[in-house]
Every structure is written in structure tokens, then in C-alpha cells.
Tab-separated table of C-alpha atoms and ligand atoms in Angstrom:
chain	number	residue	atom	x	y	z
A	1	MET	CA	0.047	-0.050	0.099
A	2	ILE	CA	2.802	2.432	0.851
A	3	LYS	CA	4.674	1.465	-2.225
A	4	LEU	CA	1.653	2.378	-4.262
A	5	LEU	CA	1.609	5.961	-2.539
A	6	ILE	CA	5.193	6.414	-3.329
A	7	LEU	CA	4.601	5.384	-6.918
A	8	ILE	CA	1.763	7.885	-7.263
A	9	LEU	CA	3.835	10.593	-5.574
A	10	LEU	CA	6.644	9.916	-7.900
A	11	GLY	CA	4.371	10.039	-10.910
A	12	PHE	CA	3.004	13.280	-9.790
A	13	VAL	CA	6.487	14.791	-9.261
A	14	GLY	CA	7.594	13.486	-12.763
A	15	TYR	CA	4.504	14.892	-14.347
A	16	SER	CA	5.119	18.312	-12.861
A	17	MET	CA	8.704	18.090	-14.084
A	18	ILE	CA	7.731	17.358	-17.522
A	19	GLN	CA	5.151	20.085	-17.640
A	20	GLY	CA	8.002	22.515	-16.537
A	21	ILE	CA	10.068	21.153	-19.272
A	22	ILE	CA	7.514	21.321	-22.040
A	23	ARG	CA	6.135	24.735	-21.247
A	24	PRO	CA	8.849	26.947	-19.483
A	25	ARG	CA	8.162	29.815	-22.007
A	26	GLU	CA	4.485	30.192	-21.068
A	27	LYS	CA	5.586	30.902	-17.368
A	28	LYS	CA	7.942	33.726	-18.379
A	29	SER	CA	6.133	35.430	-21.304
A	30	GLY	CA	2.652	34.593	-20.229
A	31	TRP	CA	3.002	36.088	-16.910
A	32	LYS	CA	1.984	39.649	-17.746
A	33	LYS	CA	-0.305	38.950	-20.714
A	34	PRO	CA	-1.626	35.471	-20.498
A	35	ARG	CA	-4.174	35.961	-23.256
A	36	SER	CA	-1.686	37.011	-26.034
A	37	ARG	CA	0.616	34.030	-25.606
A	38	SER	CA	0.768	32.916	-29.153
A	39	HIS	CA	-0.110	34.988	-32.059
A	40	GLN	CA	1.565	32.331	-34.251
A	41	GLY	CA	-0.899	29.396	-33.603
A	42	GLU	CA	-3.964	31.754	-33.648
A	43	GLU	CA	-6.249	31.873	-36.485
A	44	MET	CA	-6.237	35.209	-38.593
A	45	VAL	CA	-9.273	36.793	-39.965
A	46	GLU	CA	-9.846	39.503	-42.398
A	47	ASP	CA	-11.829	42.664	-41.636
A	48	PRO	CA	-14.167	42.926	-44.588
A	49	GLN	CA	-14.342	46.702	-44.085
A	50	CYS	CA	-10.688	47.745	-44.217
A	51	GLY	CA	-9.121	44.422	-45.267
A	52	THR	CA	-6.858	44.229	-42.287
A	53	PHE	CA	-5.841	40.741	-40.963
A	54	ILE	CA	-6.350	40.390	-37.202
A	55	PRO	CA	-5.865	37.481	-34.809
A	56	ILE	CA	-9.354	35.986	-34.202
A	57	GLY	CA	-8.851	36.460	-30.360
A	58	GLU	CA	-8.437	40.224	-30.818
A	59	ALA	CA	-11.152	40.723	-33.326
A	60	VAL	CA	-14.587	42.369	-32.937
A	61	SER	CA	-17.020	39.761	-33.967
A	62	ALA	CA	-20.572	40.319	-35.299
A	63	ASN	CA	-23.264	38.189	-36.797
A	64	ILE	CA	-24.419	40.189	-39.857
A	65	ASP	CA	-27.039	38.646	-42.099
A	66	GLY	CA	-26.469	35.163	-40.632
A	67	LYS	CA	-22.653	35.434	-41.381
A	68	GLN	CA	-20.000	35.587	-38.589
A	69	LEU	CA	-17.805	38.483	-39.447
A	70	TYR	CA	-14.779	39.889	-37.768
A	71	PHE	CA	-13.596	43.374	-37.618
A	72	CYS	CA	-10.354	45.116	-36.364
A	73	SER	CA	-12.268	47.507	-34.477
A	74	LYS	CA	-15.836	48.594	-33.373
A	75	ASN	CA	-15.406	51.553	-35.704
A	76	CYS	CA	-15.065	49.221	-38.710
A	77	LEU	CA	-18.082	47.281	-37.636
A	78	LYS	CA	-19.960	50.274	-37.356
A	79	GLU	CA	-18.894	51.585	-40.887
A	80	TYR	CA	-19.787	48.071	-42.290
A	81	LYS	CA	-23.094	48.160	-40.851
A	82	LYS	CA	-23.647	51.577	-42.307
A	83	ALA	CA	-22.571	50.448	-45.851
A	84	HIS	CA	-24.614	47.257	-45.826
A	85	LYS	CA	-28.056	48.505	-45.041
B	1	ZN	ZN1	-10.802	47.479	-39.953
């Protein structure tokens, strides 16, 4: 029974160590701004109003005529709505 507990403990320690090895960058760079941790892996979307590409996480999303659209700013969304009335 004690052996089993030691095994579990060792497994847990090993697991935390592996986590630390795999993701040390996240701890350093993600400390201040955890949301903007990777722009590389994030999907880019095009603003139909001004043509700018923005990471989907930073885009202003809106559902217009049943279509999900993404804008770089609320201003662009406003302009787009105005132009498509
Ligand atoms: Zn825009």
C-alpha cells in the first residue's frame, strides 16, 4: 500500500517536471499578458471593411445577415453596418 503511494507521488513529481520542461516559455512570457501568449498559432481573420488581418482573439466579432464577421475595431463594424443597409 505504501509502495503504491510512493509510486503515485513519484508519478506526480515526474509529471510536474515534464510540464515544466515542455512549457517553460509560457511561465515567463505569459505572466503579464496570459491571453496574448501565441499569435502564431492563432487563426487570422480578415476585416471585410478595411481588409486588415487580425488574430481572431483580438477581433470584434459580429453576426451580420447570418454570417459571422470579424472586424479590427468597433469603428469598422459600425462602418460596415452603415454600408450594408
Ligand atoms: Zn478595420
